[in-house]
CSV table of C-alpha atoms in Angstrom, one decimal:
chain,number,residue,atom,x,y,z
K,123,UNK,CA,-66.8,43.0,41.9
K,124,UNK,CA,-64.7,41.5,39.1
K,125,UNK,CA,-61.0,40.9,39.7
K,126,UNK,CA,-58.1,41.1,37.3
K,127,UNK,CA,-54.5,40.0,37.5
K,128,UNK,CA,-52.0,42.3,35.7
K,129,UNK,CA,-48.6,40.8,35.4
K,130,UNK,CA,-45.8,43.1,34.2
K,131,UNK,CA,-42.8,41.0,33.3
K,132,UNK,CA,-39.2,42.1,33.9
K,133,UNK,CA,-36.0,41.5,35.9
K,134,UNK,CA,-35.4,42.8,39.4
K,135,UNK,CA,-32.3,44.8,40.2
K,136,UNK,CA,-31.0,48.2,39.3
K,137,UNK,CA,-28.9,46.9,36.4
K,138,UNK,CA,-32.2,46.0,34.6
K,139,UNK,CA,-34.0,49.3,35.3
K,140,UNK,CA,-35.1,51.2,32.2
K,141,UNK,CA,-34.2,48.4,29.8
K,142,UNK,CA,-36.3,47.1,26.9
K,143,UNK,CA,-36.8,43.8,28.7
K,144,UNK,CA,-38.3,45.5,31.7
K,145,UNK,CA,-41.1,47.4,29.9
K,146,UNK,CA,-43.7,45.1,31.6
K,147,UNK,CA,-42.5,46.4,35.0
K,148,UNK,CA,-42.6,50.0,33.7
K,149,UNK,CA,-46.2,49.7,32.4
K,150,UNK,CA,-47.3,48.0,35.7
K,151,UNK,CA,-45.7,50.8,37.7
K,152,UNK,CA,-47.3,53.5,35.5
K,153,UNK,CA,-50.8,51.9,36.0
K,154,UNK,CA,-50.4,51.6,39.8
K,155,UNK,CA,-49.0,55.2,40.0
K,156,UNK,CA,-51.9,56.6,37.9
K,157,UNK,CA,-54.4,55.0,40.3
K,158,UNK,CA,-52.6,56.2,43.5
K,159,UNK,CA,-51.4,52.8,44.6
K,160,UNK,CA,-48.0,51.5,45.7
K,161,UNK,CA,-46.1,48.2,45.5
K,162,UNK,CA,-45.1,46.1,48.5
K,163,UNK,CA,-43.0,43.0,48.5
K,164,UNK,CA,-45.1,39.9,48.5
K,165,UNK,CA,-44.5,36.2,47.8
K,166,UNK,CA,-42.6,35.8,44.5
K,167,UNK,CA,-43.5,39.4,43.4
K,168,UNK,CA,-43.9,43.0,44.2
K,169,UNK,CA,-47.7,43.5,44.4
K,170,UNK,CA,-50.2,46.3,44.4
K,171,UNK,CA,-54.0,46.3,44.6
K,172,UNK,CA,-56.0,48.9,42.8
K,173,UNK,CA,-59.7,49.4,43.0
K,174,UNK,CA,-61.2,51.3,40.1
K,175,UNK,CA,-64.7,51.5,38.5
K,176,UNK,CA,-66.0,48.6,40.6
K,177,UNK,CA,-63.1,46.4,39.7
K,178,UNK,CA,-60.1,45.1,41.6
K,179,UNK,CA,-56.7,44.9,39.9
K,180,UNK,CA,-54.0,42.8,41.5
K,181,UNK,CA,-50.8,44.0,39.8
K,182,UNK,CA,-47.6,41.9,40.1
K,183,UNK,CA,-44.0,42.4,39.1
K,184,UNK,CA,-42.4,39.0,39.7
K,185,UNK,CA,-39.2,38.8,41.7
K,186,UNK,CA,-38.3,35.5,40.2
K,187,UNK,CA,-36.5,37.0,37.2
K,188,UNK,CA,-38.0,36.9,33.7
K,189,UNK,CA,-37.3,33.3,32.8
K,190,UNK,CA,-39.1,32.0,35.9
K,191,UNK,CA,-42.2,34.3,35.8
K,192,UNK,CA,-44.6,31.4,35.7
K,193,UNK,CA,-44.4,30.5,39.4
K,194,UNK,CA,-45.3,34.1,40.5
K,195,UNK,CA,-48.1,34.3,37.9
K,196,UNK,CA,-49.6,31.0,38.9
K,197,UNK,CA,-49.3,31.7,42.7
K,198,UNK,CA,-51.1,35.1,42.5
K,199,UNK,CA,-53.7,33.8,40.0
K,200,UNK,CA,-54.6,31.0,42.4
K,201,UNK,CA,-54.3,33.1,45.6
K,202,UNK,CA,-56.6,35.8,44.2
K,203,UNK,CA,-58.9,33.3,42.3
K,204,UNK,CA,-58.6,35.3,39.1
K,205,UNK,CA,-60.0,33.5,36.0
K,206,UNK,CA,-57.3,33.1,33.3
K,207,UNK,CA,-59.3,35.3,30.8
K,208,UNK,CA,-59.1,38.1,33.4
K,209,UNK,CA,-55.3,38.1,33.5
K,210,UNK,CA,-53.1,40.3,31.3
K,211,UNK,CA,-49.4,39.7,30.9
K,212,UNK,CA,-47.3,42.7,29.7
K,213,UNK,CA,-44.1,41.9,27.9
K,214,UNK,CA,-41.5,43.3,25.4
K,215,UNK,CA,-41.7,42.0,21.9
K,216,UNK,CA,-38.7,41.9,19.4
K,217,UNK,CA,-41.0,40.9,16.5
K,218,UNK,CA,-43.0,44.1,16.8
K,219,UNK,CA,-41.6,47.5,15.7
K,220,UNK,CA,-41.2,50.2,18.3
K,221,UNK,CA,-44.4,52.0,17.1
K,222,UNK,CA,-46.7,49.0,17.8
K,223,UNK,CA,-48.6,47.6,20.7
K,224,UNK,CA,-50.6,44.3,20.3
K,225,UNK,CA,-53.1,42.7,22.7
K,226,UNK,CA,-54.5,39.2,22.1
K,227,UNK,CA,-56.5,36.7,24.1
K,228,UNK,CA,-54.0,33.9,23.4
K,229,UNK,CA,-51.0,33.1,21.4
K,230,UNK,CA,-47.6,31.5,21.5
K,231,UNK,CA,-44.6,32.6,23.6
K,232,UNK,CA,-42.9,33.7,20.3
K,233,UNK,CA,-39.5,32.8,21.8
K,234,UNK,CA,-40.1,35.0,24.9
K,235,UNK,CA,-38.7,33.1,27.9
K,236,UNK,CA,-41.0,34.8,30.4
K,237,UNK,CA,-44.1,33.8,28.4
K,238,UNK,CA,-42.6,30.3,27.8
K,239,UNK,CA,-42.3,29.7,31.5
K,240,UNK,CA,-45.9,30.9,32.2
K,241,UNK,CA,-47.1,28.7,29.4
K,242,UNK,CA,-45.2,25.7,30.7
K,243,UNK,CA,-46.6,26.1,34.2
K,244,UNK,CA,-50.2,26.8,33.1
K,245,UNK,CA,-50.1,24.1,30.4
K,246,UNK,CA,-51.7,26.5,27.9
K,247,UNK,CA,-50.9,29.6,25.9
K,248,UNK,CA,-54.6,30.6,26.1
K,249,UNK,CA,-54.2,33.7,28.3
K,250,UNK,CA,-54.3,37.4,27.3
K,251,UNK,CA,-51.0,39.2,26.5
K,252,UNK,CA,-50.1,42.8,25.8
K,253,UNK,CA,-47.0,42.9,23.7
K,254,UNK,CA,-45.0,46.1,23.7
K,255,UNK,CA,-43.0,46.4,20.4
K,256,UNK,CA,-39.3,47.1,21.1
K,257,UNK,CA,-38.1,46.7,17.5
K,258,UNK,CA,-35.1,44.6,16.4
K,259,UNK,CA,-32.5,47.1,15.5
K,260,UNK,CA,-29.4,45.1,16.6
K,261,UNK,CA,-26.4,43.5,14.9
K,262,UNK,CA,-26.4,39.7,14.3
K,263,UNK,CA,-25.6,37.8,17.5
K,264,UNK,CA,-26.4,40.8,19.8
K,265,UNK,CA,-30.0,40.1,20.6
K,266,UNK,CA,-29.4,39.7,24.3
K,267,UNK,CA,-27.4,42.9,24.5
K,268,UNK,CA,-30.2,44.7,22.7
K,269,UNK,CA,-33.1,43.3,24.8
K,270,UNK,CA,-31.2,44.0,28.1
K,271,UNK,CA,-30.0,47.4,26.9
K,272,UNK,CA,-31.4,50.8,27.8
K,273,UNK,CA,-33.6,52.8,25.4
K,274,UNK,CA,-31.9,55.2,23.0
K,275,UNK,CA,-32.5,58.8,23.9
K,276,UNK,CA,-34.5,59.4,20.7
K,277,UNK,CA,-36.8,56.4,21.5
K,278,UNK,CA,-37.8,57.6,25.0
K,279,UNK,CA,-40.6,60.0,24.0
K,280,UNK,CA,-42.3,57.3,22.0
K,281,UNK,CA,-41.8,54.7,24.8
K,282,UNK,CA,-43.4,57.1,27.3
K,283,UNK,CA,-46.3,57.6,25.0
K,284,UNK,CA,-46.8,53.9,24.6
K,285,UNK,CA,-46.5,53.3,28.4
K,286,UNK,CA,-49.4,55.8,28.8
K,287,UNK,CA,-51.4,54.1,26.1
K,288,UNK,CA,-50.7,50.7,27.7
K,289,UNK,CA,-52.2,52.0,31.0
K,290,UNK,CA,-55.3,52.9,29.0
K,291,UNK,CA,-55.3,49.4,27.4
K,292,UNK,CA,-55.3,47.8,30.9
K,293,UNK,CA,-58.3,50.0,31.8
K,294,UNK,CA,-60.1,49.2,28.6
K,295,UNK,CA,-59.4,45.4,28.9
K,296,UNK,CA,-61.2,45.5,32.2
K,297,UNK,CA,-64.1,47.7,31.2
K,298,UNK,CA,-64.9,47.2,27.5
K,299,UNK,CA,-63.3,43.8,27.1
K,300,UNK,CA,-60.5,42.4,25.0
K,301,UNK,CA,-62.2,42.3,21.6
K,302,UNK,CA,-63.0,46.0,21.5
K,303,UNK,CA,-59.6,46.8,22.9
K,304,UNK,CA,-57.9,44.8,20.2
K,305,UNK,CA,-60.0,46.5,17.5
K,306,UNK,CA,-59.0,49.9,18.8
K,307,UNK,CA,-55.3,49.2,19.3
K,308,UNK,CA,-53.8,46.5,17.2
K,309,UNK,CA,-53.7,48.3,13.9
K,310,UNK,CA,-52.4,51.6,15.3
K,311,UNK,CA,-48.9,53.0,14.7
K,312,UNK,CA,-47.8,55.3,17.5
K,313,UNK,CA,-45.9,58.5,16.6
K,314,UNK,CA,-44.5,61.4,18.5
């Protein structure tokens, strides 16, 4: 039975719920909910284990805050003995428009502090990432407010559609592999 580590990045605490920066948590929760699982508080993360189609998914939402996600990632990767290529880290991405999702087997942190911490702890950027485009519609100097802000009412239907699509991407990543998943997703623009 093959095993996968799904790391949804975000910040714990009610003040961060439903913000752009917490989309990794939202996707992880949607995946676990779809497959009838639930999270429990574990070491450095909320964790859930899902068994589906002969595969085991260890899903984590780190409790270390976004900028220190690497410790939780590395702890659970080592504990569960998941090869790096079987991990998928889900994050918000300012450089991608709201209508985009992008999955890649490797790539830089692109200025994302959660990815930067994982990369520093692993010593490589060679691990799969699912980037959830959040757009960059904010005034100069207001990036932090935008990223930590809640979705606009008119954005929510598209965000919900992309969360559902992200759940399918996790499933496809584990069943058909990253190359086919990339070919099916990376060029799409999602619309309501």
